[in-house]
Coordinates of C-alpha atoms and ligand atoms in Angstrom, one line a residue:
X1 CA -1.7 11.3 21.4
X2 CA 2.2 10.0 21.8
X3 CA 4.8 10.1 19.4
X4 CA 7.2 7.5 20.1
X5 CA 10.6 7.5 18.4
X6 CA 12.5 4.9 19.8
X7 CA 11.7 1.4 19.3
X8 CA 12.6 0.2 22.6
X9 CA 9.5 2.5 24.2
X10 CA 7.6 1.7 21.7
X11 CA 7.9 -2.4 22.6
X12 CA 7.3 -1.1 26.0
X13 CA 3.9 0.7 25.6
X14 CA 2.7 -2.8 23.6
X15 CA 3.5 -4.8 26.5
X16 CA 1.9 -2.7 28.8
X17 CA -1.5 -2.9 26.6
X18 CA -0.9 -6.7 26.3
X19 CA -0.9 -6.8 30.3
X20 CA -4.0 -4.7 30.0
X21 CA -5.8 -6.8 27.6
X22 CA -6.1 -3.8 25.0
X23 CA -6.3 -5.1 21.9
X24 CA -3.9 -3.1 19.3
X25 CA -5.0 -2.0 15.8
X26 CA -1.8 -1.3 13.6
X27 CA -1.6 1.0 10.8
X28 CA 1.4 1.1 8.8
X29 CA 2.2 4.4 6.6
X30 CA 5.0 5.8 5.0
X31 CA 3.2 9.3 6.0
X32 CA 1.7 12.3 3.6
X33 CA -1.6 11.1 4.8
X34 CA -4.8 11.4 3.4
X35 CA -8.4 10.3 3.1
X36 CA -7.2 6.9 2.2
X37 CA -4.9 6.3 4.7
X38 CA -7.3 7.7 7.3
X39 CA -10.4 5.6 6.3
X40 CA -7.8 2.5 7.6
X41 CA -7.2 4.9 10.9
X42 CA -11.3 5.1 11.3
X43 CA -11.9 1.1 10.9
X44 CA -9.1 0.5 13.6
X45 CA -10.8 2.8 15.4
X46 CA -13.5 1.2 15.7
X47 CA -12.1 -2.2 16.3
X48 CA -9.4 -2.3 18.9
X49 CA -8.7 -0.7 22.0
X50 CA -5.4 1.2 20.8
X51 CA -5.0 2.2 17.5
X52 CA -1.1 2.9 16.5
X53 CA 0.2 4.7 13.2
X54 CA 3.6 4.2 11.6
X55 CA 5.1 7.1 9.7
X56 CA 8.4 5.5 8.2
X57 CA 9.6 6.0 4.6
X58 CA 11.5 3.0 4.1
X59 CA 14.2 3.3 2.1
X60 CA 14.7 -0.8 1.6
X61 CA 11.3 -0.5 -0.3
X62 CA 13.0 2.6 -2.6
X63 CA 14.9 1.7 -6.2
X64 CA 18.1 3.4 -6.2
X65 CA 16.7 5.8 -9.0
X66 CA 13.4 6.0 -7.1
X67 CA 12.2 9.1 -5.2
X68 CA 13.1 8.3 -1.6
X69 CA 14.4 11.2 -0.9
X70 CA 11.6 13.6 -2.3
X71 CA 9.1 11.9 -1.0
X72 CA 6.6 13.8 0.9
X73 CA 7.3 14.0 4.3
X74 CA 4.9 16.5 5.9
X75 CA 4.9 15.3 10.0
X76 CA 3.3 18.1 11.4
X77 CA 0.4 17.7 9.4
X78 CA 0.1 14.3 9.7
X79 CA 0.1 14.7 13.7
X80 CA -2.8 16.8 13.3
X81 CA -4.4 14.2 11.5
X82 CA -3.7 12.0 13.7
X83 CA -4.7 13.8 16.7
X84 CA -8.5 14.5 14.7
X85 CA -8.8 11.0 14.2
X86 CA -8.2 10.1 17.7
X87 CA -4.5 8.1 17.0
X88 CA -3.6 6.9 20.5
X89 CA 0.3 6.7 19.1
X90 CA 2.3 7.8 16.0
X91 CA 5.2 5.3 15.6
X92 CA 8.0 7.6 14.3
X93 CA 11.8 5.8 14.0
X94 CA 14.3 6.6 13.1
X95 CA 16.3 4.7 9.4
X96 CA 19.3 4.4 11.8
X97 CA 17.3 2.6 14.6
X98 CA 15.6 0.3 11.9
X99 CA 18.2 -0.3 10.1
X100 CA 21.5 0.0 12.1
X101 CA 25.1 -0.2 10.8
X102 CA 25.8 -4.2 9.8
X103 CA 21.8 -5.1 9.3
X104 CA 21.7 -8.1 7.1
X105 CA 18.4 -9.8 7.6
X106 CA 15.2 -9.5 5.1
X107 CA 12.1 -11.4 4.4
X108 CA 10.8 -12.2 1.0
X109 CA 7.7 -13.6 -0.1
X110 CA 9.2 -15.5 -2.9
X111 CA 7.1 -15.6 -6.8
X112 CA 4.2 -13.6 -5.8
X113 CA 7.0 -10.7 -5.2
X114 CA 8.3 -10.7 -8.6
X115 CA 5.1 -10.0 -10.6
X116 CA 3.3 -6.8 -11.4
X117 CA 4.9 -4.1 -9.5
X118 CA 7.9 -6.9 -8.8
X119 CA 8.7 -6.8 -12.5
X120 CA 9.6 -3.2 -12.8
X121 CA 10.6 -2.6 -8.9
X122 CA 12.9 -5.7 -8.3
X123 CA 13.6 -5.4 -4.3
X124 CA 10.6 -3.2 -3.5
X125 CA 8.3 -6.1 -2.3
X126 CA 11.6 -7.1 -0.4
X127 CA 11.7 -4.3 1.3
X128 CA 8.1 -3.6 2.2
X129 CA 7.9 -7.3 3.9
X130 CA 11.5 -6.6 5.8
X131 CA 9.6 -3.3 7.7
X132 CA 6.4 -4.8 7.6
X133 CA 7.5 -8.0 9.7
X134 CA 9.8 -5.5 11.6
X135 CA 6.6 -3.7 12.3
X136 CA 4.6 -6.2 13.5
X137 CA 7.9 -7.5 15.8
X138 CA 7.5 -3.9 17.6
X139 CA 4.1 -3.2 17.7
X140 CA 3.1 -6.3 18.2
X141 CA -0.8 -5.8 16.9
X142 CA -3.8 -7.8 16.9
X143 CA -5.0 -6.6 13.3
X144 CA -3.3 -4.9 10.8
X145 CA -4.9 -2.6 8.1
X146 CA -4.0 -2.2 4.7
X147 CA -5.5 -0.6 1.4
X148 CA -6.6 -2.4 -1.6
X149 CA -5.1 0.6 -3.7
X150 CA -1.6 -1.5 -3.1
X151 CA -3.1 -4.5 -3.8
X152 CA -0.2 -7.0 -5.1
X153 CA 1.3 -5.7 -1.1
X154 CA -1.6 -7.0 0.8
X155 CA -1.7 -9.8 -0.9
X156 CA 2.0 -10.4 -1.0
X157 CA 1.5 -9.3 3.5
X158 CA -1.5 -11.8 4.0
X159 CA 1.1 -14.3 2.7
X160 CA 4.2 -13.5 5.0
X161 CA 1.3 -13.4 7.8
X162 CA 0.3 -16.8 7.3
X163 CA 3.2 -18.3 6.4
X164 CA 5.6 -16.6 9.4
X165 CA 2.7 -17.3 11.7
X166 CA 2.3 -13.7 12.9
X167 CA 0.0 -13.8 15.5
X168 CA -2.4 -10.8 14.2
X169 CA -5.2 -10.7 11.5
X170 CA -4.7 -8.8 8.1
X171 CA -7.5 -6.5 7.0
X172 CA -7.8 -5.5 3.4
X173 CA -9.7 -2.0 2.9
X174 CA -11.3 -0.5 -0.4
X175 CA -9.5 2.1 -2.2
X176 CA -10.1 5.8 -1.6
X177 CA -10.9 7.7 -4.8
X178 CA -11.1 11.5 -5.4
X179 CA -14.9 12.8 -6.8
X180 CA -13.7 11.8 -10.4
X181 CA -12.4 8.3 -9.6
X182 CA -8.2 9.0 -8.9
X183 CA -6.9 7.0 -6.6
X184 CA -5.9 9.0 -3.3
X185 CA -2.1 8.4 -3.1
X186 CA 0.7 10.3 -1.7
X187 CA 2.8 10.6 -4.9
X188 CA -0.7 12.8 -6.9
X189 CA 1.0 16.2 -5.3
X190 CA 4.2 15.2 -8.3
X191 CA 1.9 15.7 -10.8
X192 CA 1.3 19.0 -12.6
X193 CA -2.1 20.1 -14.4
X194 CA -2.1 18.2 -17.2
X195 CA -1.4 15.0 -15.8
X196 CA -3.7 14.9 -13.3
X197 CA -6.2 15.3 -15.7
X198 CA -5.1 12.6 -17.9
X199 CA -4.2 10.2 -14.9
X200 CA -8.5 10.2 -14.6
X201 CA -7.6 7.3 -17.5
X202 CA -7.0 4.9 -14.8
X203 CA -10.4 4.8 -13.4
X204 CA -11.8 5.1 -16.7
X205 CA -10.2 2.2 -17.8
X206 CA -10.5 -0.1 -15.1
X207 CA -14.1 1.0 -15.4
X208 CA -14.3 0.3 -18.9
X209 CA -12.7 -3.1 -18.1
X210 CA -15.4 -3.9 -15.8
X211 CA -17.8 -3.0 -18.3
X212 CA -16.7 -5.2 -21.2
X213 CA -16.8 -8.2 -18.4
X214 CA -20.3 -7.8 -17.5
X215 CA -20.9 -7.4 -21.3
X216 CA -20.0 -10.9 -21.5
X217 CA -16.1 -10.0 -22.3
X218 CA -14.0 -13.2 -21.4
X219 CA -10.9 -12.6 -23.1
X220 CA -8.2 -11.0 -21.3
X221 CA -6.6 -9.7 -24.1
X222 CA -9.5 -7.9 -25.6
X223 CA -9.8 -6.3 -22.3
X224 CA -6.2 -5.3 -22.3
X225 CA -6.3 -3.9 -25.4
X226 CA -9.6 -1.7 -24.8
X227 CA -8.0 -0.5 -21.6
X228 CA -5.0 0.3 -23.4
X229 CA -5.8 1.7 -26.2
X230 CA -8.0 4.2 -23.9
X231 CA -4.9 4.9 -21.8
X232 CA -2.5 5.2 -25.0
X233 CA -4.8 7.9 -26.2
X234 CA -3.7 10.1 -23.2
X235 CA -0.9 12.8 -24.0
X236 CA 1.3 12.5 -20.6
X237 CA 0.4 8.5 -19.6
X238 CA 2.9 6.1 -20.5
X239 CA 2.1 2.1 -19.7
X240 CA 4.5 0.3 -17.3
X241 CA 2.0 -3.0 -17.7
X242 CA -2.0 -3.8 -17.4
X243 CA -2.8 -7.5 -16.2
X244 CA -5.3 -9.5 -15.3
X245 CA -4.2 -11.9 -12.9
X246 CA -5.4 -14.6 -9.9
X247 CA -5.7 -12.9 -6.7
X248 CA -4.0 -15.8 -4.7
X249 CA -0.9 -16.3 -7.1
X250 CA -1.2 -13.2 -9.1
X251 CA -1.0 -15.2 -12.2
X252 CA -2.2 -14.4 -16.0
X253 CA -5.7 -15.5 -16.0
X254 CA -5.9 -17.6 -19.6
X255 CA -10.2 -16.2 -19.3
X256 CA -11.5 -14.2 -17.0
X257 CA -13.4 -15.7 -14.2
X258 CA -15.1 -13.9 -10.7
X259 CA -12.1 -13.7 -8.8
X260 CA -9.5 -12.0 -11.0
X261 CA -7.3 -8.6 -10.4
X262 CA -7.1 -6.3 -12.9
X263 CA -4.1 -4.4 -12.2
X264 CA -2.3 -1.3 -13.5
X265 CA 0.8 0.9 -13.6
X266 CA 1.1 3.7 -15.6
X267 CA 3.8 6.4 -15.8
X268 CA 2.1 10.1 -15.9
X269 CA 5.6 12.0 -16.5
X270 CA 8.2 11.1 -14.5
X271 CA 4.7 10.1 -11.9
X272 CA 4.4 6.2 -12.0
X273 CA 0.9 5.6 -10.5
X274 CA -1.2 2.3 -9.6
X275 CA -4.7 1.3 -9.5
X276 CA -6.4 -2.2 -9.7
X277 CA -10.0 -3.1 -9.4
X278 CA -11.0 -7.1 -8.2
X279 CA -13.6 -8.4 -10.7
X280 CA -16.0 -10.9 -7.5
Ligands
AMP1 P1 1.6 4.3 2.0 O1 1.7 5.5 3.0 O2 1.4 4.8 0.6 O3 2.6 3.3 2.2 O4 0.2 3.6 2.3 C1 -0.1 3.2 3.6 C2 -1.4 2.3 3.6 O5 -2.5 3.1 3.1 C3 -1.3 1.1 2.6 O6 -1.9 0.0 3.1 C4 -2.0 1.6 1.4 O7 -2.6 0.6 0.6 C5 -3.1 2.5 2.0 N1 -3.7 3.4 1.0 C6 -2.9 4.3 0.3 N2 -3.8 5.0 -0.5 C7 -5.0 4.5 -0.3 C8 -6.3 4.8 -0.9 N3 -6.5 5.7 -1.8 N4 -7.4 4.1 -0.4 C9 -7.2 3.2 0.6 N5 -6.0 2.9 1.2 C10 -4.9 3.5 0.7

């Protein structure tokens, strides 16, 4: 396995595969990985000839009161990872070299950035497209592979995708979950005791949600409400917003139909967390 810090070897090694004919499978991290992160490794894997990971905390996707710099960042485990799952290269720059001194150009995806997560992290989808299309600039991949535990991103990446023309096919991956239904995510390790267990609401309610649906529940609101009241009843879990949206717009769905996201974000502590389910 390499670990390639500079960006102009890392351009390099993609031509060489292009000249090959090796197909590239591209996954992009911001590191701390996991099960989740590693069942995108194992599909890639599988797929493509060369299978590249990014480690790169971005800080263009970070709020200024957000935790960029206490965000995990645990490399030597990750290589190990990496090296178990058979990684041919870890993509490791540097914030200077992606970002150097006078850098002025970003890519939005414009509405479907200012919903959900958008509404409380204004910038954050801003930032995640900017590194994303840098990304896929230097790596230059055949397919991409996200999770569908970020799901307003891969929506918000299949976009920029299509509408950029990036030459390169988006794959969307389920989500991850721990025996009792948490979401994997890099950000659990913030939370203490106490909110761990109560952060088991999300599951529960999304679980709940689906429930009521196949119960013959049509009403978003009544949904909404079940799902928070369930939430609400936990000590340490305070609602940033629950919605039931469109998955191509990410709209408010007036009823709920087969193709609708139910979406969450949910503060456990100073934890914000996310978890969505798609109702199909
Ligand atoms: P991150 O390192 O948090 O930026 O995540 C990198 C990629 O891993 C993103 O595409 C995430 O959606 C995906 N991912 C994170 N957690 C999970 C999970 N529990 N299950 C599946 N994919 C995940």
């Amino acid at each position: 396995m390499r670990i390639i810090r500079s960006i102009e070897e890392m351009l390099e090694f993609s031509s060489v595969q292009k000249r090959k004919n090796k197909t590239i499978g591209f996954v992009p991290t911001m590191g701390a990985l996991h099960l989740g992160h590693l069942s995108l490794v194992r599909q890639a894997k599988k797929e493509n000839d060369v299978v590249v990971v990014s480690i790169f905390v971005n800080p263009a996707q970070f709020l200024k009161n957000e935790d960029f710099s206490k965000y995990p960042r645990v490399l030597g485990k990750d290589k190990e990872l990496c090296n178990q799952n058979k990684v041919d290269v870890i993509f490791y720059p540097s914030c200077s070299d992606m970002y150097p001194k006078g850098y002025k150009t970003y890519v939005a995806v414009e509405d479907l950035d200012k919903y959900l997560c958008g509404q409380s992290r204004p910038g954050h989808f801003r930032g995640v497209t900017t590194v994303v299309a840098k990304l896929f600039n230097i790596i230059r991949p055949d397919i991409a592979y996200f999770g569908q535990k970020d799901a307003q991103q891969a929506i918000i990446i299949k976009r920029m995708t299509r509408d950029l023309n990036f030459p390169l096919k988006i794959k969307v991956l389920p989500i991850v979950r721990e025996s009792q239904g948490l979401a994997l995510s890099s950000r659990n390790v913030y939370l203490n005791k106490k909110e761990k267990e109560d952060a088991l609401c999300l599951w529960q309610a999304l679980k709940l949600a689906s429930k009521l649906v196949d119960s013959g529940v049509s009403d978003p609101k009544k949904i909404k409400l079940a799902m928070r009241t369930l939430i609400n009843s936990k000590k340490t879990a305070r609602i940033d917003y629950i919605e039931i949206t469109s998955i191509d717009e990410l709209l408010p769905v007036k009823k709920i139909s087969k193709n609708c996201l139910i979406a969450l974000a949910v503060y456990f502590g100073k934890t914000r967390l996310i978890d969505n389910i798609m109702l199909n």
